[in-house]
mmCIF file of C-alpha atoms in Angstrom:
data_model
loop_
_atom_site.group_PDB
_atom_site.id
_atom_site.type_symbol
_atom_site.label_atom_id
_atom_site.label_comp_id
_atom_site.label_asym_id
_atom_site.label_seq_id
_atom_site.Cartn_x
_atom_site.Cartn_y
_atom_site.Cartn_z
ATOM 1 C CA MET A 1 -12.140 18.903 -11.459
ATOM 2 C CA PRO A 2 -11.523 16.531 -14.404
ATOM 3 C CA ARG A 3 -9.587 13.352 -13.733
ATOM 4 C CA HIS A 4 -6.117 12.827 -15.143
ATOM 5 C CA PHE A 5 -3.373 10.207 -15.445
ATOM 6 C CA ASN A 6 -1.293 10.175 -12.276
ATOM 7 C CA THR A 7 2.522 10.056 -12.262
ATOM 8 C CA ALA A 8 3.226 11.312 -8.728
ATOM 9 C CA GLY A 9 2.250 9.621 -5.474
ATOM 10 C CA PRO A 10 -0.786 7.517 -4.608
ATOM 11 C CA CYS A 11 -3.879 7.701 -6.790
ATOM 12 C CA ASP A 12 -7.086 9.368 -5.653
ATOM 13 C CA PRO A 13 -10.234 8.154 -7.453
ATOM 14 C CA GLU A 14 -11.714 11.658 -7.371
ATOM 15 C CA ILE A 15 -8.940 13.128 -9.536
ATOM 16 C CA HIS A 16 -7.107 10.203 -11.138
ATOM 17 C CA TYR A 17 -7.910 7.436 -13.569
ATOM 18 C CA MET A 18 -7.287 4.185 -11.687
ATOM 19 C CA LEU A 19 -8.132 0.487 -11.532
ATOM 20 C CA SER A 20 -9.437 -1.651 -8.695
ATOM 21 C CA SER A 21 -6.764 -2.974 -6.379
ATOM 22 C CA ILE A 22 -8.521 -6.288 -5.814
ATOM 23 C CA GLN A 23 -8.056 -7.627 -9.335
ATOM 24 C CA ARG A 24 -4.267 -7.333 -8.978
ATOM 25 C CA LEU A 25 -4.249 -9.039 -5.562
ATOM 26 C CA PRO A 26 -6.898 -11.747 -5.985
ATOM 27 C CA THR A 27 -6.037 -13.721 -2.820
ATOM 28 C CA VAL A 28 -5.745 -10.832 -0.388
ATOM 29 C CA ILE A 29 -9.358 -10.903 0.823
ATOM 30 C CA ASP A 30 -9.044 -14.588 1.703
ATOM 31 C CA LEU A 31 -5.875 -13.845 3.691
ATOM 32 C CA ILE A 32 -7.614 -11.079 5.609
ATOM 33 C CA GLU A 33 -10.653 -13.208 6.397
ATOM 34 C CA GLN A 34 -8.309 -15.959 7.657
ATOM 35 C CA ARG A 35 -6.755 -13.464 10.133
ATOM 36 C CA THR A 36 -3.321 -13.845 8.575
ATOM 37 C CA TYR A 37 -0.261 -11.606 8.563
ATOM 38 C CA PHE A 38 1.402 -11.333 5.171
ATOM 39 C CA ILE A 39 3.916 -9.460 3.009
ATOM 40 C CA ILE A 40 3.342 -7.391 -0.132
ATOM 41 C CA HIS A 41 6.528 -6.519 -1.994
ATOM 42 C CA ALA A 42 7.145 -4.973 -5.400
ATOM 43 C CA PRO A 43 9.360 -2.328 -7.029
ATOM 44 C CA ARG A 44 8.647 1.372 -6.639
ATOM 45 C CA GLN A 45 5.969 3.094 -8.721
ATOM 46 C CA ILE A 46 3.995 -0.058 -9.356
ATOM 47 C CA GLY A 47 1.048 1.019 -7.194
ATOM 48 C CA LYS A 48 1.518 -0.709 -3.812
ATOM 49 C CA THR A 49 0.537 2.299 -1.724
ATOM 50 C CA THR A 50 -2.434 3.146 -3.935
ATOM 51 C CA ALA A 51 -3.632 -0.465 -3.931
ATOM 52 C CA MET A 52 -3.475 -0.872 -0.163
ATOM 53 C CA MET A 53 -4.900 2.557 0.615
ATOM 54 C CA THR A 54 -7.832 1.814 -1.680
ATOM 55 C CA LEU A 55 -8.273 -1.659 -0.210
ATOM 56 C CA ALA A 56 -8.305 -0.218 3.323
ATOM 57 C CA GLN A 57 -11.031 2.226 2.311
ATOM 58 C CA GLU A 58 -13.077 -0.552 0.708
ATOM 59 C CA LEU A 59 -12.768 -2.773 3.773
ATOM 60 C CA THR A 60 -13.834 0.025 6.110
ATOM 61 C CA LEU A 61 -16.783 0.963 3.896
ATOM 62 C CA SER A 62 -17.921 -2.666 3.932
ATOM 63 C CA GLY A 63 -18.886 -2.202 7.581
ATOM 64 C CA ARG A 64 -17.061 -5.381 8.624
ATOM 65 C CA TYR A 65 -13.633 -3.993 9.521
ATOM 66 C CA VAL A 66 -11.745 -0.877 10.463
ATOM 67 C CA ALA A 67 -8.773 -0.808 8.094
ATOM 68 C CA VAL A 68 -6.086 1.787 7.510
ATOM 69 C CA LEU A 69 -2.778 2.201 5.692
ATOM 70 C CA VAL A 70 0.001 3.577 7.900
ATOM 71 C CA SER A 71 3.723 4.073 7.341
ATOM 72 C CA VAL A 72 6.941 3.687 9.298
ATOM 73 C CA GLU A 73 8.899 6.009 7.025
ATOM 74 C CA GLY A 74 8.942 8.739 9.688
ATOM 75 C CA GLY A 75 11.114 6.522 11.875
ATOM 76 C CA SER A 76 13.632 5.724 9.162
ATOM 77 C CA ALA A 77 15.555 9.011 9.487
ATOM 78 C CA LEU A 78 16.258 8.495 13.192
ATOM 79 C CA GLY A 79 18.942 5.833 12.892
ATOM 80 C CA ASP A 80 19.131 3.348 15.749
ATOM 81 C CA ASP A 81 17.335 5.581 18.282
ATOM 82 C CA LEU A 82 14.477 3.168 18.936
ATOM 83 C CA GLY A 83 12.535 5.436 21.279
ATOM 84 C CA ALA A 84 12.616 8.373 18.862
ATOM 85 C CA ALA A 85 11.681 6.120 15.936
ATOM 86 C CA GLU A 86 8.697 4.699 17.825
ATOM 87 C CA ARG A 87 7.493 8.190 18.750
ATOM 88 C CA ALA A 88 7.669 9.363 15.126
ATOM 89 C CA ILE A 89 5.961 6.219 13.844
ATOM 90 C CA LEU A 90 3.120 6.219 16.357
ATOM 91 C CA GLN A 91 2.371 9.914 15.984
ATOM 92 C CA SER A 92 2.121 9.337 12.236
ATOM 93 C CA TRP A 93 -0.157 6.313 12.759
ATOM 94 C CA TYR A 94 -2.443 8.237 15.084
ATOM 95 C CA GLU A 95 -2.738 11.179 12.691
ATOM 96 C CA ASN A 96 -3.264 8.958 9.632
ATOM 97 C CA GLY A 97 -5.968 7.066 11.476
ATOM 98 C CA GLU A 98 -7.715 10.328 12.357
ATOM 99 C CA ASP A 99 -7.405 11.625 8.787
ATOM 100 C CA ARG A 100 -8.421 8.448 6.924
ATOM 101 C CA LEU A 101 -11.107 6.921 9.139
ATOM 102 C CA PRO A 102 -14.601 8.138 10.013
ATOM 103 C CA PRO A 103 -14.688 10.001 13.354
ATOM 104 C CA GLU A 104 -16.472 7.140 15.106
ATOM 105 C CA LEU A 105 -13.609 4.798 14.099
ATOM 106 C CA SER A 106 -10.721 7.115 14.999
ATOM 107 C CA PRO A 107 -7.772 5.490 16.806
ATOM 108 C CA PRO A 108 -7.140 6.043 20.510
ATOM 109 C CA SER A 109 -4.488 8.459 21.685
ATOM 110 C CA TRP A 110 -1.127 6.859 22.294
ATOM 111 C CA HIS A 111 0.988 7.130 25.411
ATOM 112 C CA GLU A 112 4.723 6.585 25.438
ATOM 113 C CA GLY A 113 6.048 3.661 27.420
ATOM 114 C CA GLU A 114 9.285 1.728 27.441
ATOM 115 C CA ALA A 115 11.276 1.800 24.187
ATOM 116 C CA GLY A 116 10.915 -1.481 22.380
ATOM 117 C CA GLN A 117 7.314 -2.025 23.457
ATOM 118 C CA ASN A 118 5.443 1.025 22.189
ATOM 119 C CA ILE A 119 4.382 -0.427 18.817
ATOM 120 C CA ARG A 120 2.955 -3.582 20.392
ATOM 121 C CA SER A 121 1.253 -1.663 23.199
ATOM 122 C CA TYR A 122 -0.407 0.808 20.849
ATOM 123 C CA LEU A 123 -1.702 -1.855 18.465
ATOM 124 C CA ARG A 124 -3.057 -3.727 21.498
ATOM 125 C CA SER A 125 -4.836 -0.608 22.736
ATOM 126 C CA TRP A 126 -6.198 0.225 19.268
ATOM 127 C CA SER A 127 -7.465 -3.334 18.682
ATOM 128 C CA ARG A 128 -9.192 -3.465 22.079
ATOM 129 C CA SER A 129 -10.915 -0.109 21.597
ATOM 130 C CA ALA A 130 -11.991 -0.647 17.964
ATOM 131 C CA SER A 131 -15.656 -1.422 17.387
ATOM 132 C CA ARG A 132 -14.749 -3.744 14.502
ATOM 133 C CA PRO A 133 -11.789 -6.073 13.811
ATOM 134 C CA LEU A 134 -8.710 -3.927 13.089
ATOM 135 C CA ILE A 135 -6.675 -4.364 9.902
ATOM 136 C CA ILE A 136 -3.359 -2.553 9.563
ATOM 137 C CA PHE A 137 -1.298 -2.185 6.382
ATOM 138 C CA ILE A 138 2.224 -0.979 7.266
ATOM 139 C CA ASP A 139 3.912 0.763 4.333
ATOM 140 C CA GLU A 140 7.643 1.397 3.759
ATOM 141 C CA ILE A 141 8.589 -1.291 6.278
ATOM 142 C CA ASP A 142 12.012 -1.887 4.732
ATOM 143 C CA SER A 143 12.907 1.801 5.080
ATOM 144 C CA LEU A 144 13.693 0.890 8.710
ATOM 145 C CA GLN A 145 17.162 -0.409 9.463
ATOM 146 C CA ASN A 146 19.052 -2.576 11.913
ATOM 147 C CA GLN A 147 17.772 -2.839 15.491
ATOM 148 C CA VAL A 148 14.771 -0.569 14.915
ATOM 149 C CA LEU A 149 13.547 -2.875 12.142
ATOM 150 C CA ILE A 150 14.177 -5.992 14.230
ATOM 151 C CA SER A 151 12.389 -4.484 17.240
ATOM 152 C CA VAL A 152 9.300 -3.558 15.210
ATOM 153 C CA LEU A 153 9.113 -7.055 13.685
ATOM 154 C CA ARG A 154 9.511 -8.686 17.096
ATOM 155 C CA GLN A 155 6.812 -6.506 18.621
ATOM 156 C CA LEU A 156 4.418 -7.529 15.861
ATOM 157 C CA ARG A 157 5.285 -11.173 16.400
ATOM 158 C CA ASP A 158 4.868 -10.798 20.159
ATOM 159 C CA GLY A 159 1.294 -9.553 19.841
ATOM 160 C CA TYR A 160 0.251 -11.903 17.043
ATOM 161 C CA ALA A 161 -1.173 -14.655 19.283
ATOM 162 C CA ASN A 162 -3.593 -12.163 20.894
ATOM 163 C CA ARG A 163 -5.429 -11.267 17.681
ATOM 164 C CA PRO A 164 -8.160 -10.349 16.908
ATOM 165 C CA LYS A 165 -9.439 -8.899 20.210
ATOM 166 C CA SER A 166 -6.132 -7.588 21.536
ATOM 167 C CA PHE A 167 -4.073 -7.244 18.355
ATOM 168 C CA PRO A 168 -4.881 -6.559 14.694
ATOM 169 C CA HIS A 169 -7.156 -9.127 13.057
ATOM 170 C CA SER A 170 -4.918 -9.050 9.981
ATOM 171 C CA LEU A 171 -1.746 -7.144 9.091
ATOM 172 C CA ALA A 172 0.404 -6.663 6.008
ATOM 173 C CA LEU A 173 3.963 -5.382 5.687
ATOM 174 C CA ILE A 174 4.479 -3.463 2.443
ATOM 175 C CA GLY A 175 7.868 -2.726 0.909
ATOM 176 C CA LEU A 176 10.329 -3.257 -1.891
ATOM 177 C CA ARG A 177 11.607 -6.628 -0.658
ATOM 178 C CA ASP A 178 10.372 -9.858 0.837
ATOM 179 C CA VAL A 179 10.996 -10.128 4.571
ATOM 180 C CA ARG A 180 14.035 -12.419 4.196
ATOM 181 C CA ASP A 181 15.772 -9.648 2.234
ATOM 182 C CA TYR A 182 15.263 -6.825 4.720
ATOM 183 C CA LYS A 183 18.621 -5.174 5.291
ATOM 184 C CA VAL A 184 20.183 -5.245 8.757
ATOM 185 C CA ALA A 185 23.661 -4.771 10.146
ATOM 186 C CA ALA A 186 23.909 -7.819 12.376
ATOM 187 C CA GLY A 187 25.679 -11.133 12.497
ATOM 188 C CA GLY A 188 28.153 -10.299 9.744
ATOM 189 C CA SER A 189 25.423 -10.126 7.097
ATOM 190 C CA ASP A 190 23.520 -7.217 5.625
ATOM 191 C CA ARG A 191 20.308 -9.247 5.249
ATOM 192 C CA LEU A 192 17.890 -10.812 7.674
ATOM 193 C CA GLY A 193 18.409 -14.174 5.965
ATOM 194 C CA SER A 194 15.024 -15.681 6.843
ATOM 195 C CA SER A 195 11.525 -14.637 7.796
ATOM 196 C CA SER A 196 12.478 -14.601 11.507
ATOM 197 C CA PRO A 197 11.821 -12.401 13.521
ATOM 198 C CA PHE A 198 8.613 -12.250 11.460
ATOM 199 C CA ASN A 199 8.000 -15.971 11.070
ATOM 200 C CA ILE A 200 4.266 -15.420 11.540
ATOM 201 C CA LYS A 201 3.771 -14.381 7.922
ATOM 202 C CA VAL A 202 1.624 -16.741 5.876
ATOM 203 C CA GLU A 203 2.251 -15.473 2.351
ATOM 204 C CA SER A 204 4.508 -13.129 0.422
ATOM 205 C CA LEU A 205 2.593 -11.518 -2.418
ATOM 206 C CA THR A 206 3.829 -9.299 -5.202
ATOM 207 C CA LEU A 207 1.772 -6.738 -7.086
ATOM 208 C CA ARG A 208 1.834 -7.532 -10.796
ATOM 209 C CA ASN A 209 1.894 -5.087 -13.688
ATOM 210 C CA PHE A 210 -1.273 -4.251 -15.613
ATOM 211 C CA ASN A 211 -2.216 -6.742 -18.306
ATOM 212 C CA ALA A 212 -3.217 -5.605 -21.804
ATOM 213 C CA GLU A 213 -6.925 -5.556 -20.988
ATOM 214 C CA GLU A 214 -6.323 -3.401 -17.917
ATOM 215 C CA VAL A 215 -4.320 -0.865 -19.939
ATOM 216 C CA GLY A 216 -7.295 -0.606 -22.264
ATOM 217 C CA GLU A 217 -9.660 -0.271 -19.302
ATOM 218 C CA LEU A 218 -7.580 2.541 -17.796
ATOM 219 C CA TYR A 219 -7.377 4.454 -21.071
ATOM 220 C CA ALA A 220 -11.109 3.932 -21.661
ATOM 221 C CA GLN A 221 -11.806 5.915 -18.480
ATOM 222 C CA HIS A 222 -10.309 8.962 -20.195
ATOM 223 C CA THR A 223 -12.479 8.328 -23.231
ATOM 224 C CA SER A 224 -15.563 8.072 -21.035
ATOM 225 C CA ASP A 225 -14.751 11.345 -19.261
ATOM 226 C CA THR A 226 -13.651 13.426 -22.240
ATOM 227 C CA GLY A 227 -14.686 11.676 -25.454
ATOM 228 C CA GLN A 228 -11.069 11.449 -26.608
ATOM 229 C CA ILE A 229 -10.383 7.993 -28.018
ATOM 230 C CA PHE A 230 -7.320 5.789 -27.659
ATOM 231 C CA SER A 231 -7.278 3.576 -30.731
ATOM 232 C CA ASP A 232 -6.895 -0.164 -30.273
ATOM 233 C CA GLU A 233 -3.482 0.083 -31.909
ATOM 234 C CA ALA A 234 -2.471 2.802 -29.437
ATOM 235 C CA VAL A 235 -3.468 0.639 -26.469
ATOM 236 C CA ASP A 236 -1.603 -2.347 -27.916
ATOM 237 C CA ARG A 237 1.488 -0.246 -28.542
ATOM 238 C CA ALA A 238 1.418 1.232 -25.033
ATOM 239 C CA TYR A 239 1.214 -2.227 -23.509
ATOM 240 C CA TYR A 240 4.002 -3.561 -25.739
ATOM 241 C CA LEU A 241 6.364 -0.719 -24.832
ATOM 242 C CA THR A 242 5.606 -0.675 -21.091
ATOM 243 C CA GLN A 243 4.696 -4.322 -20.425
ATOM 244 C CA GLY A 244 2.006 -2.852 -18.201
ATOM 245 C CA GLN A 245 4.337 -1.115 -15.715
ATOM 246 C CA PRO A 246 1.782 1.211 -14.066
ATOM 247 C CA TRP A 247 3.843 4.402 -13.878
ATOM 248 C CA LEU A 248 4.892 4.078 -17.523
ATOM 249 C CA VAL A 249 1.340 3.312 -18.641
ATOM 250 C CA ASN A 250 0.149 6.504 -16.957
ATOM 251 C CA ALA A 251 3.138 8.613 -18.020
ATOM 252 C CA ILE A 252 2.786 7.755 -21.719
ATOM 253 C CA ALA A 253 -0.932 8.504 -21.673
ATOM 254 C CA ARG A 254 -0.331 11.783 -19.870
ATOM 255 C CA GLN A 255 2.169 12.927 -22.494
ATOM 256 C CA CYS A 256 -0.220 11.981 -25.278
ATOM 257 C CA ILE A 257 -3.217 13.901 -23.961
ATOM 258 C CA GLU A 258 -1.483 16.860 -22.322
ATOM 259 C CA VAL A 259 1.371 17.522 -24.759
ATOM 260 C CA LEU A 260 0.841 15.848 -28.126
ATOM 261 C CA ALA A 261 -2.940 15.926 -28.475
ATOM 262 C CA ARG A 262 -4.548 18.422 -26.126
ATOM 263 C CA ASP A 263 -7.441 18.796 -28.558
ATOM 264 C CA ARG A 264 -9.898 16.179 -27.291
ATOM 265 C CA THR A 265 -11.240 15.614 -30.807
ATOM 266 C CA ILE A 266 -7.908 14.061 -31.815
ATOM 267 C CA THR A 267 -7.790 10.266 -31.579
ATOM 268 C CA ILE A 268 -4.668 8.938 -29.845
ATOM 269 C CA THR A 269 -2.901 6.599 -32.264
ATOM 270 C CA ALA A 270 0.065 4.265 -32.128
ATOM 271 C CA ASP A 271 2.158 7.100 -33.608
ATOM 272 C CA HIS A 272 1.347 9.280 -30.593
ATOM 273 C CA ILE A 273 2.401 6.464 -28.282
#
């Protein structure tokens, strides 16, 4: 199947044109090697999930780590029912681990315990059973609210001192906001106000837009696959209009090649953009 420009959901290198995640997060490998816990925050449709899913795959393929992207979004619809939220989250983590990791690196089964301790207990069990240091990227963290959010953060903090043998070697929380801006209904404020109860984070990183060279690199992948050329002026115009916002960069290109110029012998010009 030919690759195409993606405008819906995470990118898959088998079917989508995409760029390396590492060049947009140049310090992340150092943070992982230092066994740190950190935050990645950026607006929607900028490529956070794609970047971290790809990074997890690259880290696992390196043979040094077992790394996986998981999500807590399944617990966000369950309000303040902590036990139900933990069950939904951990079932999702177990299934994602099975689906995204080689069979020999699959996560252990999880067993329900006391509400408010299940996240910590499962990460402890997974870390102890893993044949390599475990790295967990937790997506959609700020979809959780109120006491469920606070409990998850506290459980992560509680296990932090036991890494890497009995808790993840490194861990990242991924969302729209920095940790101090997570929304809670507590203490007369709708925001957490500080990094506590996640004061173990070392850095808060944001995922930048594509630069002009990266827009050209992405569009050149289409040229390499199909022979259809994006002129230099077209690339410049696309960058000027989008400022490198990844969804817009892909969406404009998709319209050009699938609506305006489906004939691959037509060069994409600034007028098409």
